[in-house]
Structures are given as C-alpha cells and as structure tokens.
Short mmCIF file of N, CA, C and O in Angstrom, two decimals:
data_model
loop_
_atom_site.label_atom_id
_atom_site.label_comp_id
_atom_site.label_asym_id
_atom_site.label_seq_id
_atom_site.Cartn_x
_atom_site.Cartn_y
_atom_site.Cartn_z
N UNK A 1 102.47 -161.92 -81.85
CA UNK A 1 101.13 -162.07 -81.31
C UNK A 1 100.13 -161.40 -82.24
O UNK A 1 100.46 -160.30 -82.68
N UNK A 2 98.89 -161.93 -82.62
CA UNK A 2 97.93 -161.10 -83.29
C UNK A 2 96.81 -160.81 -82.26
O UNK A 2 96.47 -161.55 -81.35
N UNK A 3 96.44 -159.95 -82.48
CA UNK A 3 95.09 -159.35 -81.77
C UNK A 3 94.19 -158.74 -82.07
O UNK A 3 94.26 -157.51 -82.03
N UNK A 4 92.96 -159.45 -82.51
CA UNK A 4 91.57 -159.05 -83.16
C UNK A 4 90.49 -158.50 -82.34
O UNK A 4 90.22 -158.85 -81.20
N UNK A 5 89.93 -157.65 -83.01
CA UNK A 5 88.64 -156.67 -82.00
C UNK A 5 87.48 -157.73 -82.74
O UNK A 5 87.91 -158.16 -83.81
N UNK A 6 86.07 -158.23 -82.37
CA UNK A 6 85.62 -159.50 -82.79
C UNK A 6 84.18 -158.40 -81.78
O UNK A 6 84.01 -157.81 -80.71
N UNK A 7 83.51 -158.71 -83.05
CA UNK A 7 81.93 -158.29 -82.30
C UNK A 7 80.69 -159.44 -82.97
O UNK A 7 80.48 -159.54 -84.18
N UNK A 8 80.12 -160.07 -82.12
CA UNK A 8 79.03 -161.02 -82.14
C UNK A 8 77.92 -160.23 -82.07
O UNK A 8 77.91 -159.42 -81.15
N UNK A 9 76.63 -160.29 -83.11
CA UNK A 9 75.47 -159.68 -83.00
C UNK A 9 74.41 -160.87 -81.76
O UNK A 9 74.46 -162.09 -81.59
N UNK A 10 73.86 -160.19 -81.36
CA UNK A 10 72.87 -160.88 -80.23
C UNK A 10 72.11 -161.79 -80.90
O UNK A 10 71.39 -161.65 -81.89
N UNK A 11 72.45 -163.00 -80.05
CA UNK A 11 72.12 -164.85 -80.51
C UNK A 11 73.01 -165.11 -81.26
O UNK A 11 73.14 -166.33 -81.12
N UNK A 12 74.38 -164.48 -82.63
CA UNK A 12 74.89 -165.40 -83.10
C UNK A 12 76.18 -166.31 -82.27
O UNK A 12 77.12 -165.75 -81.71
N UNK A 13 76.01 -167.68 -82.34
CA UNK A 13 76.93 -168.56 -82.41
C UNK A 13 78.12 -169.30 -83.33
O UNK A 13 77.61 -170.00 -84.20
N UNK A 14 79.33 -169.31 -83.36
CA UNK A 14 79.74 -169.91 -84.12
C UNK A 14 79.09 -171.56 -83.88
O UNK A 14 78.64 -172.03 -82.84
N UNK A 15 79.25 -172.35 -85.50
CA UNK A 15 79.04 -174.03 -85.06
C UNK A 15 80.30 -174.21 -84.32
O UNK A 15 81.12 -173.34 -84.02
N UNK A 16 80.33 -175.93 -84.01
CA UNK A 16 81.62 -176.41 -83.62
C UNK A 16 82.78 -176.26 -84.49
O UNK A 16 82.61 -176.39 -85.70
N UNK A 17 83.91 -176.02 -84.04
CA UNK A 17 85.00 -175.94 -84.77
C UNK A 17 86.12 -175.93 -84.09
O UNK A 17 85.83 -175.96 -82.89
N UNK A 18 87.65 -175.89 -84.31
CA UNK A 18 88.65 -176.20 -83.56
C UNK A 18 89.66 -174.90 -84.32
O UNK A 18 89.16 -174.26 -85.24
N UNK A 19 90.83 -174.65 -83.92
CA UNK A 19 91.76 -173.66 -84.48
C UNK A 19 93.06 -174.56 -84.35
O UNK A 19 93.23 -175.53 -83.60
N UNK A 20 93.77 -174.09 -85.11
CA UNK A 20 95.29 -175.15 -85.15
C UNK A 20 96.16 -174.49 -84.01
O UNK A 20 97.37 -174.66 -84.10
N UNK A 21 95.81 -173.95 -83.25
CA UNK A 21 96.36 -172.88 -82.22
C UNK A 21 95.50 -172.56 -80.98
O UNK A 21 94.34 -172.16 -81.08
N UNK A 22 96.21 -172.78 -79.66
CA UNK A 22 95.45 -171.86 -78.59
C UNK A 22 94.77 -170.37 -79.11
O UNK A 22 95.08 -169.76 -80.13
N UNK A 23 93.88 -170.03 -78.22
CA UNK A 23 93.90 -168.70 -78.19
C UNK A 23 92.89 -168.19 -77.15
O UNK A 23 92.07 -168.93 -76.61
N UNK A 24 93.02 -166.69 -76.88
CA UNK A 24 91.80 -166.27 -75.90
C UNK A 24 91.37 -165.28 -75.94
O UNK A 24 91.92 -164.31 -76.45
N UNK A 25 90.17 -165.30 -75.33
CA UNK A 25 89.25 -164.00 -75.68
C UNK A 25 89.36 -163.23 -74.43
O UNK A 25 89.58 -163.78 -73.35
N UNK A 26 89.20 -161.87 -74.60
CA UNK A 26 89.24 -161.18 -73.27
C UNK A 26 87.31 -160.51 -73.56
O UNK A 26 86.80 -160.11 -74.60
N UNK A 27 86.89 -160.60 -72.57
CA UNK A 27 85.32 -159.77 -73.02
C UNK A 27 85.28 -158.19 -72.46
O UNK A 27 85.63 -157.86 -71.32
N UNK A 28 84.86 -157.42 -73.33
CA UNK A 28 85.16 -156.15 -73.44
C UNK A 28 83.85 -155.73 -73.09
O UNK A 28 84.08 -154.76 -72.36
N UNK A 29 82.66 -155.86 -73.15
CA UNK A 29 81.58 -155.75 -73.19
C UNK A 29 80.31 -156.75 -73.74
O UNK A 29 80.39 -157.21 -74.88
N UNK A 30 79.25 -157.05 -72.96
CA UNK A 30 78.29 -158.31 -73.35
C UNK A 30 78.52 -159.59 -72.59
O UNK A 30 79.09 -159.65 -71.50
N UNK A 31 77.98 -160.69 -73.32
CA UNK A 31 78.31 -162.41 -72.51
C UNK A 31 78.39 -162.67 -73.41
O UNK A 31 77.65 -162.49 -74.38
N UNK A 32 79.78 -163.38 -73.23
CA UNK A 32 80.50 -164.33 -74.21
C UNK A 32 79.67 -165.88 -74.37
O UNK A 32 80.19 -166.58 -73.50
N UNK A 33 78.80 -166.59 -75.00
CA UNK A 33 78.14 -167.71 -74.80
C UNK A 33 79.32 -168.88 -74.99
O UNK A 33 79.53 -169.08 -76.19
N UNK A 34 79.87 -169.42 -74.40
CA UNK A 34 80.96 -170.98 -74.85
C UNK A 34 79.90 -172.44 -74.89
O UNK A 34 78.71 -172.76 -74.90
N UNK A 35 81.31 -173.02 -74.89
CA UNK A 35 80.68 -174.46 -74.69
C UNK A 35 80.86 -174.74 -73.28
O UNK A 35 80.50 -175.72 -72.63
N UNK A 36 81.53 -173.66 -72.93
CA UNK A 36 82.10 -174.55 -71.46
C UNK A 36 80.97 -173.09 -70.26
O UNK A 36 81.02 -172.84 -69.06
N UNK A 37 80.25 -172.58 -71.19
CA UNK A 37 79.62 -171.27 -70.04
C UNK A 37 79.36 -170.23 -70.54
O UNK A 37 79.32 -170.31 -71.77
N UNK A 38 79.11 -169.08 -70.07
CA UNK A 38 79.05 -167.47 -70.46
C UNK A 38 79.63 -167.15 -69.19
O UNK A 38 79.63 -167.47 -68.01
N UNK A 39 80.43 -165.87 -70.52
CA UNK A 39 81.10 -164.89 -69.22
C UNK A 39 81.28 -163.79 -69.59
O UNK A 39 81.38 -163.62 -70.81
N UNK A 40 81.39 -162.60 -68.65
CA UNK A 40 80.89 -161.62 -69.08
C UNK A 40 82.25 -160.71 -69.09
O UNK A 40 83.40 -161.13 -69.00
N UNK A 41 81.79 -159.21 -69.22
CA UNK A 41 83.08 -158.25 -69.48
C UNK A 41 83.91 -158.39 -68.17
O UNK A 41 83.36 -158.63 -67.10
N UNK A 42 85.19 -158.25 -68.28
CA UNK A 42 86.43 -158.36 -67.86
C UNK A 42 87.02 -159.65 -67.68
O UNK A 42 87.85 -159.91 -66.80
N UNK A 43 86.53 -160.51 -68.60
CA UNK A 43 86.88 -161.83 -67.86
C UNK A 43 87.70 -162.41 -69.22
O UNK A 43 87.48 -161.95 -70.34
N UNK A 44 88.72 -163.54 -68.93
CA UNK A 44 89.41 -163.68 -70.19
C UNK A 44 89.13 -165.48 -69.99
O UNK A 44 89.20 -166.18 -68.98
N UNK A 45 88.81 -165.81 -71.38
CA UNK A 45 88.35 -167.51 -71.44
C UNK A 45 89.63 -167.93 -72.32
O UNK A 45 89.88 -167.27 -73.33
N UNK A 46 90.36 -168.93 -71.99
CA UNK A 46 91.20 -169.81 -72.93
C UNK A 46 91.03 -170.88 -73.32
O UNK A 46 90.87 -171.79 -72.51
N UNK A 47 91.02 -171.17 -74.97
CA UNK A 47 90.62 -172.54 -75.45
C UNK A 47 92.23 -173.19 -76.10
O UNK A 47 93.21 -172.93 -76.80
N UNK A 48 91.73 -174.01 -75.41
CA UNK A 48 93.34 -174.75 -75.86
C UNK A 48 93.51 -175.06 -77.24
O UNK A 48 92.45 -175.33 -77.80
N UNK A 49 94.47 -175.09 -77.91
CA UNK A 49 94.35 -175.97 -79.50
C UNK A 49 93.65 -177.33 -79.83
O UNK A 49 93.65 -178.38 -79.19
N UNK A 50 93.11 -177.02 -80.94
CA UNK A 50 92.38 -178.12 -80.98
C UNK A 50 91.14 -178.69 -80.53
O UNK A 50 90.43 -179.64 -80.84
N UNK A 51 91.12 -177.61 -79.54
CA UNK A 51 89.45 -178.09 -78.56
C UNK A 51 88.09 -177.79 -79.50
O UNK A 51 87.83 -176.87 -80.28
N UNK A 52 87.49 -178.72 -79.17
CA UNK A 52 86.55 -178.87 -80.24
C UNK A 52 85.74 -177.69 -79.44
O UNK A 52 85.51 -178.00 -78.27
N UNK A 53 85.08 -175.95 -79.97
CA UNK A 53 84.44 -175.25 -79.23
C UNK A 53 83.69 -174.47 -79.74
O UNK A 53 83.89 -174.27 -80.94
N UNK A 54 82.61 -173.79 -79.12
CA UNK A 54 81.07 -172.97 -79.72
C UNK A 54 81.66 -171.38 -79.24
O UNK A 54 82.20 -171.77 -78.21
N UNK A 55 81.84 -170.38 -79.26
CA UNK A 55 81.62 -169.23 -79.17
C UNK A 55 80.66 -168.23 -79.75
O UNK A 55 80.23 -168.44 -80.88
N UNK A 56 80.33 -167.27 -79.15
CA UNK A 56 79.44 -166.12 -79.90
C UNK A 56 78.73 -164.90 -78.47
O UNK A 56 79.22 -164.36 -77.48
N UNK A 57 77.27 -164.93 -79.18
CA UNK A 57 76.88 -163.87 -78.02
C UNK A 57 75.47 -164.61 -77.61
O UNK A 57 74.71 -165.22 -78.36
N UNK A 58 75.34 -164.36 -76.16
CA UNK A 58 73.98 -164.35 -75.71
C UNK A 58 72.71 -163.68 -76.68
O UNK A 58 72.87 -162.62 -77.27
N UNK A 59 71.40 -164.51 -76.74
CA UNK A 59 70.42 -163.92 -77.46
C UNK A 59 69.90 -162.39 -76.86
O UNK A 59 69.12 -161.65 -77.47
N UNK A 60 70.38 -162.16 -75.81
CA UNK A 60 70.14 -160.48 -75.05
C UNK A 60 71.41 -159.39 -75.10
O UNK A 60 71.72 -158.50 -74.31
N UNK A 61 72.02 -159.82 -76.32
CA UNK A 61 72.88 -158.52 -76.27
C UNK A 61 74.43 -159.10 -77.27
O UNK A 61 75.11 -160.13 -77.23
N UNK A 62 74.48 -157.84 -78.12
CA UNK A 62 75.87 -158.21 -78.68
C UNK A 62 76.85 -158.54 -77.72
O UNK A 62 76.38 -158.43 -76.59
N UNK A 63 78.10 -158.92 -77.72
CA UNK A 63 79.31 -159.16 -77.16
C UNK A 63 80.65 -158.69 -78.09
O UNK A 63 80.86 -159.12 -79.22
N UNK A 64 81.31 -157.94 -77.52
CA UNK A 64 82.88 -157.83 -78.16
C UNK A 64 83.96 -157.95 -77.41
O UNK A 64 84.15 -157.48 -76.29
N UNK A 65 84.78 -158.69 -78.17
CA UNK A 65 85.91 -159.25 -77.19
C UNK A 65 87.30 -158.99 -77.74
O UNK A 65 87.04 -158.52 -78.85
N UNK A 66 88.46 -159.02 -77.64
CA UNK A 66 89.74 -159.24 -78.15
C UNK A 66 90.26 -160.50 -78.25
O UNK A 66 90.45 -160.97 -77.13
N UNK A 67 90.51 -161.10 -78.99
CA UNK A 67 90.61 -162.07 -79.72
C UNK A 67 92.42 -162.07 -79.79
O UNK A 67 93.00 -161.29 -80.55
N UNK A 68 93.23 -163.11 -78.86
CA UNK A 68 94.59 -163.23 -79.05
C UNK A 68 95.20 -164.45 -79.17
O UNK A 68 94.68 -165.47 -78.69
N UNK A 69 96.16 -164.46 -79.71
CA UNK A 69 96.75 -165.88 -79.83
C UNK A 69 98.30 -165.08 -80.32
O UNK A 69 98.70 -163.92 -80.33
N UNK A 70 98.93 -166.53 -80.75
CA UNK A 70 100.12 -166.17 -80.63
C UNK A 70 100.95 -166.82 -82.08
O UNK A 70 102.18 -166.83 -82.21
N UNK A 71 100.14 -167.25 -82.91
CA UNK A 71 100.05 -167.88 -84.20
C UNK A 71 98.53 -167.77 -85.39
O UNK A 71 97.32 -167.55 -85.33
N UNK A 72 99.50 -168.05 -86.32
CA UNK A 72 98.50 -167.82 -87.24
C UNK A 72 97.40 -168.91 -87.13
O UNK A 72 97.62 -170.04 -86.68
N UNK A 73 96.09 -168.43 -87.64
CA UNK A 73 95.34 -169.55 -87.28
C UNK A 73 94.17 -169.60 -88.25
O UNK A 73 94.08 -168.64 -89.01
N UNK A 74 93.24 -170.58 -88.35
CA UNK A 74 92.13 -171.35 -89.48
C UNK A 74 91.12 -171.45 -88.64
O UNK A 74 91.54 -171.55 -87.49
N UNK A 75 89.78 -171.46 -88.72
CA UNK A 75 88.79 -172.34 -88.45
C UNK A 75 88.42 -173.27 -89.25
O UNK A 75 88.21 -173.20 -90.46
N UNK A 76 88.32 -174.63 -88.20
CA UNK A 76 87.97 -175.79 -89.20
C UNK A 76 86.81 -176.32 -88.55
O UNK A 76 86.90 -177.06 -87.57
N UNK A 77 85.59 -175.94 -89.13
CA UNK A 77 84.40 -176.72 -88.59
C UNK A 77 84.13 -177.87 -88.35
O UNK A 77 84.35 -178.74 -89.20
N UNK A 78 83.68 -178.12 -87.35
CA UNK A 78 83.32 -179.93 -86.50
C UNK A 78 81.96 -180.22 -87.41
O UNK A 78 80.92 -179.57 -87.45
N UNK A 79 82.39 -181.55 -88.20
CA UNK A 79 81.26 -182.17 -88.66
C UNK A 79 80.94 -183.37 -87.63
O UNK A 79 81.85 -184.20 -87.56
N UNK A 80 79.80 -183.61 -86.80
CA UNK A 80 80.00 -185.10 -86.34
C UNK A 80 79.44 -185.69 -87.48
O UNK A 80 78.95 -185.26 -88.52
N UNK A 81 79.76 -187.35 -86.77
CA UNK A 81 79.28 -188.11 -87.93
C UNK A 81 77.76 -188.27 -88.22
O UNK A 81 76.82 -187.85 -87.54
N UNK A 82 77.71 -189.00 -89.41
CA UNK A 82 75.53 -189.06 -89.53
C UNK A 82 75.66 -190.26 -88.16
O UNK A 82 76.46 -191.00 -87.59
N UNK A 83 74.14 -189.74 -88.15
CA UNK A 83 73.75 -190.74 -86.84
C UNK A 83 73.07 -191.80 -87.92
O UNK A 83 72.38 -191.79 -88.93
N UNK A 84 74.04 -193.13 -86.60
CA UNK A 84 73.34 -194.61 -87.25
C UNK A 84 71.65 -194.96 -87.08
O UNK A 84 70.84 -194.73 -86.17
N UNK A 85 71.52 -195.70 -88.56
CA UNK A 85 69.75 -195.99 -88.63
C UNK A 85 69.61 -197.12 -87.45
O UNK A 85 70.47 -198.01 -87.45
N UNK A 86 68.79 -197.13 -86.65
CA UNK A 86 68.64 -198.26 -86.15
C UNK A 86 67.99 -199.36 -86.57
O UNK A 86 67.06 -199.03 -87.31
N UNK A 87 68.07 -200.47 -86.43
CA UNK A 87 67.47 -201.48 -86.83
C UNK A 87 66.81 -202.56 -85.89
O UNK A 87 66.24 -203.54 -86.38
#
C-alpha cells in the first residue's frame, strides 16, 4: 500500500485526469473540492480506476488529505476533444 500526505493551496484544482489505479483520499483538514462534491475533514472519498476526476481545495481554505491506494500509479490528464465548427 502507498500512502501520501497531499496539501492543496486554497482554489487549486487538479484538471481532469484518470490514474491507472483506484485510490482514496481521507480529509484531514479543509474541503476536498471533487467532481462528484466537497467534503470535508473526516470523511474518506473513493475514485475508482480510471474515472475520469477533478480534485483539489475549496477557494476558502487549503485542504490536506492522505492519499492511498494500493498500486503504483500515473496521472494522465483528460484532453476532451476540440469542439466542432458549426456550419
């Protein structure tokens, strides 16, 4: 298992991106901002592998969390595609 201490300065977001691996955050202190919500200290969020997802901190306050999974892992940023010209 690895387990990272992970501190977000107030407003940053990661972009979209996915990990080749589950993993979850436990919040230690602050609001965790997702794609799926904010949540605050004591609460643990799980993103499944692969899920395309936003994490970071609310613009009112850092957030730090523990960061676990159970494999090694990458971030691979979500490009969508260009948007079509209309005609």
């Amino acid at each position: 298992a690895l387990v990272r201490l992970v501190r977000y300065p107030a407003g940053v977001i990661n972009p979209s991106h996915t990990h080749p691996c589950g993993h979850g955050m436990y919040v230690l202190e602050g609001r965790l901002v997702t794609h799926a919500g904010a949540f605050g200290p004591g609460l643990f969020v799980w993103f499944p592998e692969g899920e395309v997802m936003e994490h970071g901190a609310s613009a009112d306050g850092d957030v730090t969390v523990l960061f676990v999974t159970n494999k090694a892992f990458r971030i691979d940023y979500f490009t969508p595609p260009p948007a079509q010209a209309l005609s």
